[in-house]
Amino acid sequence: MLALVKSFTLNGITGYPVDVEVDINNGLPGYETVGLAETAVKESRERVRSGIKNSGYLFPASRITVNLAPADLKKLAPVFDLPISLGILAATEQISYKCLENIVFLGELSLDGRVRRINGILPILISAIKCGFSKFFVPRENQAETVWIENAEIVLVDSLVNAVNFLTGAEQYQKVVSKNIKDIIKNTGIGSDFKYIKGQQRAKRALEIAAAGGHNMLMIGPPGAGKTMLARALPSILPDMTPEEALETSKIHSISGTLGSAGIVTTRPFRTPHHTATTVSLTGGGTYARPGEISLAHNGVLFLDELPEYSRYTLETLRQPLEDGVIVINRANNTVEYPARFVLIASMNPCPCGLYGSQDDECKCTPAQIQKYLNRLSGPMLDRIDMHISVDSVKYDELTKESDEVCSSVIKERVNHARNIQSDRLKDCGIYCNAQMPQQLLEKYCNMTPRAKEILKLSFTKLKLSARAYSRILKVARTIADLDGLQQIDEKQIAEAVSYRTLDRKLWR
């Protein structure tokens, strides 16, 4: 007899429907899974056999063929144990086939018949609802993620017996009560407070601009200048996540299995991979094309400390996500796309010893050593970083004077005000901040005074800027004007934006 059960699988963060077809005939006893299933899915036969037997049901001594359709879509995760088990029970008439109709089943079985949690339940449910499904049987251990799903009837199951009893009416189930994401998004920032960072006014001003416009930034300075502390304080002034951003970010973390007990990401991610991280761990990939650090930093911050210490190849792979906001992972039989729109904050020393340009000590590196060190970063990579700033050591008087620094909450108010201006301006364009503006919008929204145009033309000629660097300066200037509450960009904003291109100056060539 043939039974068909509905399930879903993931390709990237998008879910696709899978028809689990179970056929039982009178051939020689055996169990075969077809439909481009990888190892973890094929191994389900042992879990299904033991789970059915240990749940008190009859496992047929017949020829069992399980087809996962469509056959050209690779099935990666062990989410099909529960639908396969129910398909076998329906095909052997231990349960009615009709009770399985119009329901999506997801779950991994343990050998004793319990239903275990699965990764990626959030993007699967969202995709399934878009495909027109409204009723789901999912593991109870995934409850924290399911409460954020609206317009769906979600049933939590503990075991195969539990699922069968719900389907046959032997037990009554309670639907998951959904919650509003707005009620849990935190209004307070995380990370260090800016009021505890002494001095470094220029760097703090640059970080405020980066937070307000979503700009990438590189800090160059000697060891101990406070570059890492500044970077770690950035989350405290970032604007609060919108419900849409929280849900999209949570989908990626759901696939990686890194969601916390709340089942959703409520604060902007801050990822700090070590410089020994491999290319795959940073960009994503591997056997199952999992999301990497840049995707886990989506809608948040990716902090790369000691930027030149990363391998040249690894850094060059960041060029596509920095430009397009996505990372495409190509494999022989599969192509996966993950979102990767983040703010890149990086730091580096100005030379191998770290003292070049320092006011407190003398650099002992030769010009050739300095140039070789700086050449670890390619021109195209630096062009994609909106702001480069110098960070010098803090003076003793700055460290010991009474604190009169502005706290993060005050800076965050200014950032939120600037973001609201950008949101209103770009609401019909599908983007949220100035850093995401394409070229056609620059011409529309980056209006300059005649004097500002003269300064930008002179800077472009003297610094020999690229076309990409030109557009980055315009975007930063637009953000500064938003912070100042101005409609038109004047010479002050252009001059400040150009000053944040340290590595374009001949001092660093």
Coordinates of C-alpha atoms in Angstrom, one line a residue:
M1 CA 0.0 0.0 0.0
L2 CA 1.1 3.6 -0.7
A3 CA 1.0 6.5 1.8
L4 CA 2.0 10.1 1.2
V5 CA 3.0 12.5 4.1
K6 CA 3.9 16.2 3.8
S7 CA 7.2 17.5 5.1
F8 CA 9.7 20.3 4.3
T9 CA 13.4 20.7 3.8
L10 CA 15.8 23.7 3.7
N11 CA 18.0 25.2 1.0
G12 CA 19.7 28.1 2.5
I13 CA 17.1 29.9 4.6
T14 CA 14.2 29.0 2.3
G15 CA 12.1 25.9 2.9
Y16 CA 10.7 23.7 0.2
P17 CA 7.9 21.1 0.4
V18 CA 8.8 17.5 0.3
D19 CA 6.4 14.6 -0.4
V20 CA 7.4 11.6 1.7
E21 CA 6.0 8.7 -0.2
V22 CA 6.1 5.3 1.5
D23 CA 5.4 2.1 -0.5
I24 CA 5.1 -1.3 1.1
N25 CA 4.8 -4.4 -1.0
N26 CA 5.3 -8.2 -0.6
G27 CA 8.9 -8.3 -2.0
L28 CA 11.9 -9.5 0.0
P29 CA 12.1 -7.6 3.4
G30 CA 14.2 -4.5 3.0
Y31 CA 14.2 -0.7 3.4
E32 CA 15.4 1.7 0.7
T33 CA 15.4 5.5 0.8
V34 CA 15.6 7.3 -2.6
G35 CA 15.3 11.0 -3.6
L36 CA 18.8 12.5 -3.2
A37 CA 19.0 11.9 0.5
E38 CA 22.3 12.4 2.3
T39 CA 23.7 10.1 5.0
A40 CA 21.8 11.5 8.0
V41 CA 18.5 11.1 6.1
K42 CA 19.4 7.6 4.9
E43 CA 20.2 6.5 8.4
S44 CA 16.6 7.2 9.4
R45 CA 15.7 3.6 8.6
E46 CA 17.4 2.4 11.8
R47 CA 15.8 5.2 13.9
V48 CA 12.4 4.6 12.3
R49 CA 12.6 0.8 12.7
S50 CA 13.5 1.0 16.4
G51 CA 11.2 3.9 17.1
I52 CA 8.1 2.1 15.7
K53 CA 8.9 -1.1 17.5
N54 CA 9.7 0.6 20.8
S55 CA 6.5 2.6 20.6
G56 CA 4.4 -0.6 20.5
Y57 CA 3.5 -0.6 16.8
L58 CA 4.2 -3.2 14.2
F59 CA 7.1 -2.8 11.8
P60 CA 6.3 -4.7 8.6
A61 CA 8.5 -7.5 7.4
S62 CA 8.1 -6.4 3.9
R63 CA 9.8 -4.4 1.1
I64 CA 9.7 -0.7 2.1
T65 CA 10.6 2.0 -0.3
V66 CA 10.7 5.6 0.9
N67 CA 10.8 8.3 -1.8
L68 CA 11.5 11.9 -0.9
A69 CA 10.2 14.0 -3.8
P70 CA 11.2 16.1 -5.6
A71 CA 14.2 13.9 -6.4
D72 CA 16.5 16.7 -7.7
L73 CA 16.5 18.6 -4.4
K74 CA 19.1 17.4 -1.9
K75 CA 17.7 16.4 1.5
L76 CA 20.2 17.2 4.2
A77 CA 18.7 17.3 7.7
P78 CA 17.2 14.4 9.7
V79 CA 13.7 16.0 9.7
F80 CA 11.9 13.2 8.0
D81 CA 11.9 10.5 10.7
L82 CA 8.5 11.5 12.0
P83 CA 6.7 11.7 8.6
I84 CA 8.3 8.4 7.4
S85 CA 7.2 6.6 10.6
L86 CA 3.6 7.9 10.2
G87 CA 3.7 7.0 6.5
I88 CA 4.7 3.4 7.4
L89 CA 1.9 3.2 10.0
A90 CA -0.6 4.6 7.4
A91 CA 0.6 2.2 4.7
T92 CA 0.1 -0.8 7.0
E93 CA -3.3 0.6 8.1
Q94 CA -2.3 0.9 11.7
I95 CA -3.7 4.5 11.5
S96 CA -6.0 6.1 9.0
Y97 CA -4.4 7.7 6.0
K98 CA -7.0 10.5 6.0
C99 CA -5.8 11.9 9.3
L100 CA -2.5 12.8 7.7
E101 CA -3.9 15.0 5.0
N102 CA -3.0 18.8 4.9
I103 CA -0.6 18.5 7.8
V104 CA 3.2 19.1 7.7
F105 CA 5.2 16.8 9.9
L106 CA 8.7 17.5 11.1
G107 CA 10.9 15.8 13.6
E108 CA 13.8 13.4 14.3
L109 CA 13.1 10.1 16.2
S110 CA 15.2 8.6 18.9
L111 CA 15.4 4.8 19.2
D112 CA 12.7 4.8 21.9
G113 CA 10.3 6.7 19.8
R114 CA 10.7 10.2 21.3
V115 CA 10.7 13.1 18.9
R116 CA 13.9 15.2 19.1
R117 CA 14.4 18.9 18.2
I118 CA 15.6 19.9 14.8
N119 CA 17.6 22.9 13.5
G120 CA 16.0 25.4 11.1
I121 CA 12.4 25.0 12.3
L122 CA 11.7 28.8 12.2
P123 CA 12.6 29.3 8.4
I124 CA 10.8 26.0 7.6
L125 CA 7.5 27.1 9.2
I126 CA 7.7 30.6 7.7
S127 CA 8.3 29.1 4.2
A128 CA 5.5 26.5 4.7
I129 CA 3.0 29.2 5.6
K130 CA 3.9 31.1 2.5
C131 CA 3.2 27.9 0.5
G132 CA -0.3 27.7 1.9
F133 CA 0.1 25.2 4.8
S134 CA -1.4 26.1 8.1
K135 CA -1.2 23.0 10.4
F136 CA 2.1 21.5 11.6
F137 CA 3.3 18.7 13.9
V138 CA 6.7 19.7 15.3
P139 CA 9.0 18.6 18.2
R140 CA 8.1 20.0 21.6
E141 CA 11.7 20.9 22.2
N142 CA 11.3 23.5 19.4
Q143 CA 8.6 25.3 21.3
A144 CA 10.6 28.4 21.9
E145 CA 10.9 29.1 18.2
T146 CA 7.3 28.2 17.3
V147 CA 5.7 30.8 19.5
W148 CA 6.8 33.6 17.1
I149 CA 4.9 32.1 14.2
E150 CA 1.5 33.7 13.5
N151 CA -1.5 32.4 11.4
A152 CA -0.7 28.7 11.9
E153 CA -1.9 25.8 14.0
I154 CA 1.2 24.3 15.5
V155 CA 1.0 21.0 17.5
L156 CA 3.9 20.1 19.8
V157 CA 4.6 16.4 20.1
D158 CA 6.9 14.5 22.5
S159 CA 6.9 11.1 20.9
L160 CA 5.6 9.0 18.0
V161 CA 2.8 7.6 20.3
N162 CA 1.9 11.2 21.3
A163 CA 1.6 12.2 17.6
V164 CA -0.6 9.1 16.8
N165 CA -2.9 9.8 19.7
F166 CA -3.3 13.4 18.6
L167 CA -4.1 12.3 15.0
T168 CA -6.6 9.6 16.1
G169 CA -8.3 11.8 18.7
A170 CA -7.1 9.6 21.7
E171 CA -5.6 12.7 23.2
Q172 CA -6.5 16.3 22.9
Y173 CA -3.7 18.8 22.0
Q174 CA -3.3 22.5 22.7
K175 CA -2.2 24.8 19.9
V176 CA 0.8 26.9 20.4
V177 CA -0.2 30.5 21.4
S178 CA 1.8 33.0 19.4
K179 CA 3.6 36.0 20.9
N180 CA 4.3 39.4 19.4
I181 CA 8.0 40.0 18.6
K182 CA 7.7 43.7 19.6
D183 CA 7.1 42.7 23.2
I184 CA 10.5 41.1 23.6
I185 CA 12.9 43.2 21.5
K186 CA 15.2 44.9 24.0
N187 CA 15.3 48.7 24.1
T188 CA 18.7 48.8 25.8
G189 CA 22.0 48.3 24.0
I190 CA 24.5 45.7 24.9
G191 CA 28.3 46.1 25.2
S192 CA 30.5 48.6 26.9
D193 CA 29.2 52.1 27.5
F194 CA 30.9 55.0 25.7
K195 CA 31.1 57.0 28.9
Y196 CA 33.8 54.6 30.2
I197 CA 36.1 55.2 27.2
K198 CA 38.4 58.0 28.0
G199 CA 39.5 60.3 25.1
Q200 CA 39.3 59.0 21.5
Q201 CA 36.7 61.6 20.6
R202 CA 37.4 61.3 16.9
A203 CA 37.0 57.5 17.0
K204 CA 33.8 57.8 19.0
R205 CA 32.5 60.3 16.5
A206 CA 33.3 58.0 13.6
L207 CA 31.6 55.0 15.4
E208 CA 28.5 57.2 15.8
I209 CA 28.4 57.9 12.1
A210 CA 29.0 54.2 11.3
A211 CA 26.1 53.2 13.5
A212 CA 23.8 55.9 12.1
G213 CA 24.4 55.0 8.5
G214 CA 25.4 51.3 8.7
H215 CA 28.9 52.1 7.4
N216 CA 31.9 49.8 7.5
M217 CA 34.9 51.1 9.4
L218 CA 38.6 50.4 9.8
M219 CA 40.6 51.6 12.8
I220 CA 44.4 51.9 12.5
G221 CA 46.5 52.5 15.6
P222 CA 49.2 51.1 17.9
P223 CA 48.6 48.3 20.4
G224 CA 46.8 49.4 23.5
A225 CA 45.2 52.4 21.9
G226 CA 41.7 51.0 22.7
K227 CA 40.6 49.8 19.2
T228 CA 39.0 46.7 20.6
M229 CA 37.2 48.5 23.4
L230 CA 35.8 51.0 20.9
A231 CA 34.5 48.2 18.7
R232 CA 32.9 46.4 21.6
A233 CA 31.1 49.5 22.6
L234 CA 29.4 49.9 19.2
P235 CA 26.5 47.6 20.0
S236 CA 25.4 49.9 22.8
I237 CA 24.6 52.7 20.3
L238 CA 23.1 50.6 17.4
P239 CA 19.4 51.2 16.7
D240 CA 17.0 48.6 18.0
M241 CA 16.1 45.8 15.7
T242 CA 12.8 45.9 13.9
P243 CA 10.5 42.8 14.1
E244 CA 11.4 42.0 10.5
E245 CA 15.1 42.2 11.2
A246 CA 14.7 40.1 14.3
L247 CA 12.8 37.4 12.4
E248 CA 15.3 37.3 9.5
T249 CA 18.3 37.1 11.8
S250 CA 16.6 34.4 13.9
K251 CA 16.1 32.2 10.8
I252 CA 19.9 32.1 10.3
H253 CA 20.6 31.3 13.9
S254 CA 17.9 28.7 13.9
I255 CA 19.6 26.8 11.1
S256 CA 22.9 27.0 13.0
G257 CA 21.3 25.8 16.2
T258 CA 22.6 28.9 18.1
L259 CA 19.3 30.4 19.2
G260 CA 19.0 30.9 22.9
S261 CA 16.2 30.0 25.3
A262 CA 14.0 32.8 24.0
G263 CA 13.9 31.2 20.5
I264 CA 14.6 34.5 18.8
V265 CA 17.4 37.0 18.4
T266 CA 16.4 40.3 20.1
T267 CA 19.6 42.3 19.9
R268 CA 21.9 42.9 17.0
P269 CA 24.6 40.2 16.7
F270 CA 28.2 41.0 17.4
R271 CA 30.5 38.4 16.0
T272 CA 34.3 38.3 16.6
P273 CA 35.9 35.4 14.7
H274 CA 39.7 34.9 15.4
H275 CA 42.1 35.7 12.6
T276 CA 43.0 31.9 12.4
A277 CA 39.4 31.2 11.3
T278 CA 39.1 29.3 8.1
T279 CA 37.4 30.7 5.0
V280 CA 34.5 28.2 5.3
S281 CA 33.9 29.2 9.0
L282 CA 33.8 32.8 8.0
T283 CA 31.8 32.8 4.8
G284 CA 29.9 29.5 5.3
G285 CA 29.9 26.3 3.4
G286 CA 31.2 22.8 4.3
T287 CA 29.5 19.5 3.5
Y288 CA 26.1 20.9 4.3
A289 CA 26.6 24.5 3.3
R290 CA 26.0 25.9 6.7
P291 CA 25.9 29.7 7.4
G292 CA 29.2 31.2 8.4
E293 CA 30.2 34.1 10.7
I294 CA 29.3 36.8 8.2
S295 CA 25.7 35.4 7.9
L296 CA 25.4 35.0 11.7
A297 CA 26.4 38.7 11.9
H298 CA 23.5 39.6 9.5
N299 CA 21.8 42.8 10.7
G300 CA 24.6 43.2 13.3
V301 CA 28.3 43.8 13.5
L302 CA 31.3 41.7 12.3
F303 CA 34.4 42.7 14.2
L304 CA 37.7 41.6 12.6
D305 CA 40.6 42.3 15.0
E306 CA 44.1 42.5 13.5
L307 CA 42.7 42.6 9.9
P308 CA 46.0 41.9 8.0
E309 CA 46.6 38.7 10.0
Y310 CA 43.7 37.1 8.2
S311 CA 44.7 35.2 5.1
R312 CA 44.5 37.2 1.9
Y313 CA 42.1 34.7 0.3
T314 CA 39.7 34.8 3.3
L315 CA 39.5 38.6 3.2
E316 CA 38.9 38.6 -0.6
T317 CA 35.9 36.4 -0.1
L318 CA 34.3 39.3 1.9
R319 CA 34.1 41.5 -1.2
Q320 CA 30.8 40.0 -2.5
P321 CA 28.9 40.2 0.8
L322 CA 30.2 43.7 1.5
E323 CA 28.9 44.8 -1.9
D324 CA 25.7 42.8 -2.3
G325 CA 24.7 41.9 1.3
V326 CA 24.5 38.2 0.4
I327 CA 26.9 35.3 0.2
V328 CA 26.4 32.6 -2.5
I329 CA 27.9 29.2 -1.8
N330 CA 28.3 27.0 -4.9
R331 CA 28.7 23.3 -4.7
A332 CA 28.8 20.6 -7.4
N333 CA 25.1 19.8 -7.0
N334 CA 23.7 22.7 -5.0
T335 CA 23.8 26.5 -4.7
V336 CA 22.9 28.1 -1.5
E337 CA 22.4 31.8 -0.8
Y338 CA 22.5 33.3 2.7
P339 CA 21.9 37.0 3.7
A340 CA 25.0 38.7 5.0
R341 CA 24.3 42.4 5.4
F342 CA 26.4 43.5 8.3
V343 CA 28.5 46.4 9.6
L344 CA 32.2 45.5 9.3
I345 CA 34.3 47.0 12.0
A346 CA 38.0 46.1 11.6
S347 CA 41.2 47.1 13.4
M348 CA 44.9 46.9 12.5
N349 CA 48.3 48.1 13.5
P350 CA 49.9 50.7 11.1
C351 CA 53.0 48.5 10.7
P352 CA 54.5 45.2 12.0
C353 CA 55.7 46.7 15.3
G354 CA 52.6 48.9 15.6
L355 CA 54.3 52.2 16.3
Y356 CA 54.4 53.9 12.9
G357 CA 52.9 57.4 13.2
S358 CA 52.7 57.1 17.0
Q359 CA 53.3 60.3 19.0
D360 CA 54.8 58.4 22.0
D361 CA 57.4 56.0 20.5
E362 CA 59.5 55.5 17.5
C363 CA 58.8 52.9 14.8
K364 CA 61.7 50.6 14.0
C365 CA 60.2 49.1 10.8
T366 CA 61.8 49.9 7.4
P367 CA 59.6 51.5 4.7
A368 CA 59.7 48.2 2.8
Q369 CA 58.4 46.3 5.9
I370 CA 55.6 48.9 6.3
Q371 CA 54.6 48.7 2.7
K372 CA 54.6 44.9 2.7
Y373 CA 52.4 44.9 5.8
L374 CA 49.9 47.3 4.3
N375 CA 49.9 45.4 1.0
R376 CA 48.2 42.5 2.8
L377 CA 45.0 44.5 2.3
S378 CA 44.0 44.8 -1.4
G379 CA 42.8 48.1 -2.9
P380 CA 39.4 46.6 -3.8
M381 CA 38.9 45.4 -0.3
L382 CA 39.8 48.8 1.2
D383 CA 37.4 50.5 -1.3
R384 CA 34.5 48.6 0.3
I385 CA 35.3 50.0 3.7
D386 CA 33.6 53.4 4.0
M387 CA 35.7 54.9 6.8
H388 CA 39.4 54.5 7.7
I389 CA 40.5 56.4 10.9
S390 CA 43.7 56.7 12.9
V391 CA 43.5 55.9 16.6
D392 CA 46.4 57.1 18.7
S393 CA 47.3 56.2 22.3
V394 CA 45.4 57.9 25.1
K395 CA 47.3 60.5 27.1
Y396 CA 47.7 60.2 30.9
D397 CA 45.8 63.4 31.5
E398 CA 42.8 62.0 29.5
L399 CA 42.8 58.8 31.6
T400 CA 42.9 60.5 35.0
K401 CA 40.6 63.5 34.5
E402 CA 37.1 63.3 35.9
S403 CA 34.7 61.6 33.5
D404 CA 32.6 64.0 31.4
E405 CA 32.1 61.6 28.5
V406 CA 28.7 61.3 26.8
C407 CA 27.0 58.0 27.7
S408 CA 25.8 55.5 25.0
S409 CA 22.1 56.2 25.6
V410 CA 22.5 59.8 24.5
I411 CA 24.5 58.8 21.4
K412 CA 21.9 56.2 20.6
E413 CA 19.1 58.8 20.6
R414 CA 21.0 60.7 17.9
V415 CA 21.6 57.5 15.9
N416 CA 17.9 56.5 16.1
H417 CA 16.9 60.0 14.9
A418 CA 19.3 59.8 11.9
R419 CA 18.0 56.2 11.2
N420 CA 14.4 57.4 11.3
I421 CA 15.2 60.1 8.7
Q422 CA 16.8 57.4 6.5
S423 CA 14.0 55.0 7.0
D424 CA 11.4 57.6 5.9
R425 CA 13.5 58.6 2.9
L426 CA 14.2 55.0 1.7
K427 CA 11.0 53.3 2.8
D428 CA 9.9 52.7 -0.8
C429 CA 13.3 51.4 -1.9
G430 CA 13.5 48.2 0.2
I431 CA 16.6 49.4 2.1
Y432 CA 17.1 50.8 5.6
C433 CA 20.2 53.0 5.8
N434 CA 22.5 55.2 3.7
A435 CA 25.2 52.5 3.3
Q436 CA 22.8 50.4 1.3
M437 CA 22.0 53.1 -1.3
P438 CA 22.7 52.1 -4.9
Q439 CA 24.2 54.5 -7.4
Q440 CA 20.9 55.8 -8.7
L441 CA 19.8 56.9 -5.3
L442 CA 23.0 58.7 -4.6
E443 CA 22.2 61.1 -7.4
K444 CA 18.7 61.6 -6.0
Y445 CA 19.4 62.0 -2.3
C446 CA 23.0 63.3 -2.0
N447 CA 22.5 66.9 -3.2
M448 CA 25.6 69.1 -2.5
T449 CA 26.2 72.8 -2.3
P450 CA 28.6 74.2 -5.0
R451 CA 31.4 74.6 -2.4
A452 CA 30.9 70.9 -1.3
K453 CA 31.3 69.8 -4.9
E454 CA 34.5 71.7 -5.3
I455 CA 36.0 70.1 -2.1
L456 CA 35.0 66.6 -3.3
K457 CA 36.4 67.2 -6.8
L458 CA 39.7 68.4 -5.3
S459 CA 39.9 65.4 -2.9
F460 CA 39.1 63.0 -5.7
T461 CA 42.0 64.3 -7.8
K462 CA 44.6 64.7 -5.0
L463 CA 43.9 61.3 -3.4
K464 CA 43.4 59.5 -6.7
L465 CA 40.2 58.0 -5.4
S466 CA 38.3 55.2 -7.2
A467 CA 34.7 55.5 -8.3
R468 CA 33.7 53.2 -5.4
A469 CA 35.6 55.4 -2.9
Y470 CA 33.8 58.4 -4.3
S471 CA 30.4 56.8 -3.7
R472 CA 31.4 55.8 -0.2
I473 CA 32.4 59.4 0.7
L474 CA 29.0 60.6 -0.6
K475 CA 27.1 58.0 1.6
V476 CA 29.1 59.0 4.7
A477 CA 28.5 62.7 4.0
R478 CA 24.8 62.0 3.7
T479 CA 24.8 60.3 7.1
I480 CA 26.7 63.2 8.7
A481 CA 24.1 65.6 7.2
D482 CA 21.3 63.4 8.7
L483 CA 23.0 63.6 12.1
D484 CA 23.2 67.4 11.7
G485 CA 19.5 67.6 10.5
L486 CA 20.4 69.0 7.1
Q487 CA 18.7 68.3 3.8
Q488 CA 21.7 69.3 1.6
I489 CA 25.3 68.3 2.0
D490 CA 27.6 71.2 2.6
E491 CA 31.4 71.6 2.7
K492 CA 31.6 70.7 6.4
Q493 CA 30.0 67.2 5.9
I494 CA 32.1 66.5 2.7
A495 CA 35.3 67.6 4.5
E496 CA 34.6 65.3 7.4
A497 CA 33.7 62.4 5.2
V498 CA 37.0 62.8 3.2
S499 CA 38.9 62.9 6.5
Y500 CA 37.8 59.4 7.2
R501 CA 39.8 58.0 4.2
T502 CA 43.1 57.6 6.0
L503 CA 44.4 54.8 3.8
D504 CA 43.7 56.8 0.6
R505 CA 46.3 59.4 1.7
K506 CA 49.9 59.2 0.5
L507 CA 51.1 58.9 4.1
W508 CA 50.0 55.2 4.0
R509 CA 51.1 54.5 0.4

